[in-house]
Coordinates of C-alpha atoms in Angstrom, one line a residue:
M1043 CA 129.1 272.6 125.0
S1044 CA 125.8 270.7 124.4
G1045 CA 127.8 267.5 123.9
D1046 CA 129.5 268.1 127.3
R1047 CA 126.1 268.5 128.9
G1048 CA 124.9 265.3 127.3
E1049 CA 127.9 263.3 128.5
S1050 CA 127.4 264.7 132.0
S1051 CA 123.8 263.8 132.0
A1052 CA 124.6 260.3 130.9
G1053 CA 127.2 260.0 133.6
L1054 CA 124.8 261.2 136.2
T1055 CA 122.2 258.7 135.0
D1056 CA 124.7 255.9 135.2
R1057 CA 125.7 256.9 138.7
L1058 CA 122.1 257.2 139.8
T1059 CA 121.3 253.8 138.3
D1060 CA 124.2 252.2 140.1
T1061 CA 123.3 253.9 143.4
L1062 CA 119.7 252.7 143.2
Y1063 CA 120.8 249.1 142.6
G1064 CA 123.2 249.5 145.5
L1065 CA 120.4 250.6 147.7
G1066 CA 118.3 247.7 146.6
W1067 CA 120.9 245.1 147.5
G1068 CA 121.7 246.9 150.7
A1069 CA 118.2 247.7 152.0
V1070 CA 115.7 245.2 150.5
K1071 CA 117.5 242.2 152.1
K1072 CA 117.0 243.7 155.5
L1073 CA 113.2 244.0 155.2
P1074 CA 110.9 241.2 156.6
E1075 CA 110.1 239.0 153.6
P1076 CA 106.3 239.8 153.6
V1077 CA 107.1 243.5 153.6
A1078 CA 109.5 243.1 150.7
R1079 CA 107.0 241.0 148.7
A1080 CA 104.2 243.6 149.2
L1081 CA 106.5 246.5 148.3
F1082 CA 107.7 244.9 145.1
R1083 CA 104.1 243.9 144.1
T1084 CA 103.1 247.5 144.6
L1085 CA 106.0 248.7 142.5
A1086 CA 105.1 246.3 139.8
D1087 CA 101.5 247.5 139.6
Q1088 CA 102.7 251.1 139.5
V1089 CA 105.1 250.4 136.6
W1090 CA 102.4 248.4 134.8
K1091 CA 99.8 251.3 135.1
R1092 CA 102.2 253.7 133.4
R1093 CA 102.2 251.6 130.3
G1094 CA 105.7 252.4 129.3
K1095 CA 107.7 250.9 126.5
S1096 CA 108.8 247.9 128.4
V1097 CA 105.3 247.0 129.5
L1098 CA 104.0 247.5 125.9
R1099 CA 106.8 245.3 124.5
L1100 CA 106.1 242.6 127.1
E1101 CA 102.4 242.7 126.1
S1102 CA 103.3 242.5 122.4
N1103 CA 105.6 239.5 123.1
L1104 CA 102.9 237.8 125.1
A1105 CA 100.4 238.2 122.3
R1106 CA 102.6 235.9 120.2
V1107 CA 102.8 233.4 123.1
V1108 CA 99.0 233.4 123.7
P1109 CA 97.6 234.4 120.2
D1110 CA 94.0 233.8 121.1
A1111 CA 94.1 236.1 124.2
S1112 CA 91.7 239.0 124.3
P1113 CA 93.0 242.5 125.0
A1114 CA 91.7 242.1 128.6
R1115 CA 93.5 238.8 129.0
L1116 CA 96.8 240.3 127.6
A1117 CA 96.5 243.1 130.1
E1118 CA 96.1 240.6 132.9
L1119 CA 99.1 238.6 131.7
S1120 CA 101.3 241.7 131.4
K1121 CA 100.3 242.8 134.9
A1122 CA 101.1 239.4 136.2
G1123 CA 104.3 239.5 134.2
M1124 CA 105.5 242.7 135.8
R1125 CA 104.7 241.2 139.3
S1126 CA 106.7 238.2 138.3
Y1127 CA 109.6 240.4 137.1
M1128 CA 109.6 242.4 140.3
R1129 CA 109.5 239.1 142.3
Y1130 CA 112.7 238.2 140.5
W1131 CA 114.4 241.4 141.6
M1132 CA 113.1 241.1 145.1
E1133 CA 114.4 237.6 145.5
S1134 CA 117.7 238.5 143.8
F1135 CA 118.3 241.3 146.2
R1136 CA 117.7 239.0 149.1
L1137 CA 119.4 235.8 147.8
P1138 CA 122.9 236.7 149.2
T1139 CA 121.4 236.4 152.7
W1140 CA 119.5 233.1 152.2
S1141 CA 120.9 230.0 153.9
P1142 CA 121.4 226.8 151.8
E1143 CA 118.3 225.5 153.5
R1144 CA 116.3 228.5 152.5
I1145 CA 117.5 228.2 148.9
K1146 CA 116.6 224.5 148.8
A1147 CA 113.1 225.3 150.2
G1148 CA 112.6 228.0 147.5
I1149 CA 112.8 225.7 144.5
E1150 CA 111.4 222.3 143.4
V1151 CA 113.3 220.6 140.6
K1152 CA 111.7 218.0 138.4
D1153 CA 114.0 215.4 136.8
A1154 CA 117.1 216.7 138.5
H1155 CA 118.6 213.2 137.9
R1156 CA 119.4 214.3 134.4
L1157 CA 121.8 216.9 135.7
I1158 CA 123.3 214.6 138.4
E1159 CA 123.9 211.7 136.1
G1160 CA 125.5 213.9 133.4
L1161 CA 127.9 215.3 136.0
D1162 CA 128.7 211.9 137.4
A1163 CA 129.5 210.7 133.9
G1164 CA 132.2 213.4 133.8
R1165 CA 131.4 214.5 130.3
G1166 CA 130.5 218.1 131.1
V1167 CA 127.0 219.6 131.2
I1168 CA 125.4 222.7 129.6
L1169 CA 122.2 224.0 131.2
A1170 CA 120.4 226.3 128.8
L1171 CA 117.5 228.4 130.1
P1172 CA 115.2 231.1 128.9
H1173 CA 114.4 234.3 130.8
L1174 CA 111.8 232.6 133.0
A1175 CA 111.1 233.3 136.7
N1176 CA 114.4 233.4 138.7
W1177 CA 117.4 231.9 136.9
D1178 CA 119.7 233.2 139.7
L1179 CA 117.8 231.1 142.2
A1180 CA 118.2 228.1 140.0
G1181 CA 121.9 228.8 139.9
A1182 CA 122.1 229.1 143.6
W1183 CA 120.3 225.8 144.0
V1184 CA 123.0 224.2 141.8
T1185 CA 125.9 225.6 143.9
T1186 CA 124.4 225.0 147.3
D1187 CA 122.2 221.8 146.9
V1188 CA 124.0 220.0 144.1
K1189 CA 127.2 221.5 145.4
V1190 CA 128.7 222.0 142.0
P1191 CA 130.2 225.4 140.9
F1192 CA 129.5 226.5 137.3
T1193 CA 130.5 229.0 134.7
T1194 CA 128.1 231.5 133.1
V1195 CA 128.2 234.5 130.8
A1196 CA 126.8 238.0 131.6
E1197 CA 125.9 240.8 129.3
R1198 CA 128.0 243.9 130.0
L1199 CA 125.7 246.5 131.7
K1200 CA 126.1 250.2 131.9
P1201 CA 127.5 251.7 134.0
E1202 CA 130.5 249.5 134.4
S1203 CA 130.1 249.7 138.2
L1204 CA 126.6 248.1 137.8
Y1205 CA 128.1 245.2 135.8
D1206 CA 130.7 244.8 138.6
R1207 CA 127.9 244.6 141.2
F1208 CA 126.2 241.9 139.2
V1209 CA 129.4 239.9 138.8
A1210 CA 130.2 240.2 142.5
Y1211 CA 126.6 239.2 143.4
R1212 CA 126.7 236.1 141.2
E1213 CA 130.2 235.2 142.2
G1214 CA 129.0 235.4 145.8
L1215 CA 126.5 232.7 144.9
G1216 CA 129.2 230.4 143.7
M1217 CA 129.2 231.2 140.0
E1218 CA 132.2 232.0 137.7
V1219 CA 131.0 234.9 135.5
L1220 CA 132.5 235.7 132.1
P1221 CA 131.8 238.9 130.1
H1222 CA 129.7 238.4 127.0
T1223 CA 132.0 240.7 125.0
G1224 CA 135.7 240.3 124.5
G1225 CA 135.8 237.0 122.5
S1226 CA 137.4 234.8 125.1
A1227 CA 134.2 233.4 126.8
F1228 CA 133.6 230.6 124.3
G1229 CA 137.1 229.1 124.8
T1230 CA 136.9 229.3 128.5
L1231 CA 133.5 227.6 128.5
A1232 CA 134.8 224.8 126.3
R1233 CA 137.8 224.2 128.7
R1234 CA 135.4 224.0 131.7
L1235 CA 133.3 221.5 129.8
R1236 CA 136.2 219.4 128.7
D1237 CA 137.3 219.2 132.3
G1238 CA 133.8 217.7 133.2
G1239 CA 132.4 221.0 134.5
L1240 CA 129.1 222.7 134.4
V1241 CA 128.1 225.7 132.2
C1242 CA 124.7 227.6 132.6
L1243 CA 123.6 229.9 129.8
V1244 CA 120.5 232.0 129.4
S1245 CA 119.8 231.3 125.8
D1246 CA 116.5 232.7 124.4
R1247 CA 117.8 236.0 123.1
D1248 CA 120.7 236.5 120.7
L1249 CA 122.9 239.4 121.7
S1250 CA 125.2 239.2 118.7
A1251 CA 122.7 239.5 115.8
S1252 CA 124.5 236.5 114.3
G1253 CA 122.7 233.7 116.0
V1254 CA 120.6 230.9 114.6
E1255 CA 117.1 231.5 113.1
V1256 CA 114.5 229.4 114.8
T1257 CA 110.7 229.1 114.6
F1258 CA 109.4 230.3 117.9
F1259 CA 105.6 230.5 118.6
G1260 CA 104.9 230.5 114.8
D1261 CA 107.4 233.1 113.7
T1262 CA 111.1 233.5 113.1
A1263 CA 113.4 234.6 116.0
R1264 CA 117.2 234.4 116.5
M1265 CA 118.8 232.5 119.3
P1266 CA 122.4 232.1 120.3
A1267 CA 124.4 229.3 118.6
G1268 CA 126.8 228.9 121.6
P1269 CA 125.0 226.0 123.5
A1270 CA 124.8 223.8 120.4
L1271 CA 128.4 224.6 119.3
L1272 CA 129.8 223.9 122.8
A1273 CA 128.0 220.6 122.9
Q1274 CA 129.4 219.6 119.5
Q1275 CA 132.9 220.7 120.2
T1276 CA 133.3 219.2 123.7
G1277 CA 130.9 216.3 123.8
A1278 CA 129.0 217.9 126.8
L1279 CA 125.4 217.1 127.6
L1280 CA 123.0 219.8 126.5
L1281 CA 120.0 220.1 128.9
P1282 CA 117.2 222.6 128.4
V1283 CA 115.7 224.0 131.7
T1284 CA 112.5 225.8 132.2
L1285 CA 111.2 227.6 135.3
G1286 CA 108.0 229.0 136.6
Y1287 CA 106.1 230.3 139.6
D1288 CA 102.7 229.2 140.9
E1289 CA 100.5 230.2 143.8
T1290 CA 103.1 229.0 146.3
P1291 CA 106.4 230.6 147.3
V1292 CA 108.3 227.7 145.8
M1293 CA 109.6 228.2 142.2
K1294 CA 109.2 225.1 140.0
A1295 CA 112.0 224.0 137.7
R1296 CA 112.1 221.2 135.0
I1297 CA 115.2 219.7 133.4
H1298 CA 114.2 218.5 130.0
P1299 CA 115.6 215.6 128.1
A1300 CA 119.0 216.2 126.5
V1301 CA 119.3 217.8 123.1
E1302 CA 121.4 215.3 121.1
V1303 CA 124.0 216.1 118.4
P1304 CA 122.6 214.9 115.0
A1305 CA 124.5 212.0 113.6
S1306 CA 125.0 213.7 110.2
G1307 CA 125.1 217.1 108.6
T1308 CA 127.5 220.1 108.5
R1309 CA 128.3 221.9 111.7
A1310 CA 125.9 224.7 110.7
E1311 CA 123.1 222.2 110.0
K1312 CA 123.6 220.4 113.3
T1313 CA 123.7 223.8 115.1
S1314 CA 120.4 224.8 113.5
V1315 CA 118.7 221.5 114.5
M1316 CA 119.9 221.6 118.1
T1317 CA 119.0 225.3 118.6
Q1318 CA 115.5 224.7 117.2
A1319 CA 115.2 221.8 119.8
L1320 CA 116.2 224.2 122.5
A1321 CA 113.6 226.8 121.3
D1322 CA 110.9 224.1 121.3
A1323 CA 111.8 223.1 124.9
F1324 CA 111.8 226.8 125.9
A1325 CA 108.4 227.3 124.2
T1326 CA 106.9 224.4 126.2
G1327 CA 107.9 226.1 129.5
I1328 CA 106.9 229.6 128.4
A1329 CA 103.5 228.4 127.2
E1330 CA 102.9 226.9 130.7
H1331 CA 104.0 230.1 132.5
P1332 CA 103.7 233.0 130.0
E1333 CA 103.5 235.5 132.8
D1334 CA 106.9 234.4 134.1
W1335 CA 108.7 235.1 130.8
H1336 CA 110.7 238.3 131.5
M1337 CA 111.2 239.3 127.8
L1338 CA 110.8 243.1 127.8
Q1339 CA 112.8 243.5 124.6
R1340 CA 112.2 242.8 120.9
L1341 CA 112.9 239.1 120.1
W1342 CA 111.2 238.2 116.8
L1343 CA 112.9 239.3 113.6
A1344 CA 109.7 241.0 112.4
D1345 CA 109.9 243.2 115.5
L1346 CA 113.5 244.3 115.3
E1347 CA 114.6 247.7 114.3
P1348 CA 115.5 248.4 110.6
R1349 CA 119.2 247.8 109.6
G1350 CA 119.3 244.8 111.9
E1351 CA 119.8 247.0 115.0
Q1352 CA 119.5 245.0 118.3
P1353 CA 117.0 246.8 120.6

């Protein structure tokens, strides 16, 4: 009987989570933008004051990014980090109602020519991003301003209905969304790239526990091998992208120089070198905007649970 009660409780939690997200997408986009911004800033401050596990984990991660920060400075960064995280959600809830002009006005992209030239060459392009600022807004800019559809991969969320909401939301922005699990995503991504298409992947956290070890802010972390392997197998251009907010309403994006496939070495060796190059580019952007790095989970190997459990 106790097991039944546990399952019912889990099911109720899942339904409540899905309902709350549904209300967010339904109600927040109807609010005047200044009201929505103020509301989510207040929510961020309330969450931060509770000092829950996510806030403490964010602060711990930021301590690696800014190792000389005092406890007071880390507290400031984590508070700003929660405000940035809630800004991401506020904008995401409202994105489906934004016009192409509003999307274009909401982002400023440095070195966009690297993406355009890669697409024009017809070789396929992979954009690899960390969890910085609003990657969905960056994707919406690609589909509405560059006017190129792209394929991405999404982590399966619980409940399944919530995952379906995210898929529908991103597909509404012009993205093709593949599930992370199931084993067929890599082959589909490779086909899109061989056809000269665009693939966008959030790539700073390995979800498989079988990724590539990299040095990241002075310690060992694991990042997914997918971007490097896809570039090797398809000849696609691999471009790191970093994002960040400033004091203006306009998000800043930078497309970094391409990560080249090494001329020699085994596939594993090439993958290691390329993934480290991605990590280095990500670290540059995160160091510039540490408060906009929405990493509320364990990342470094030293912080992971025993037995290799992924948090």
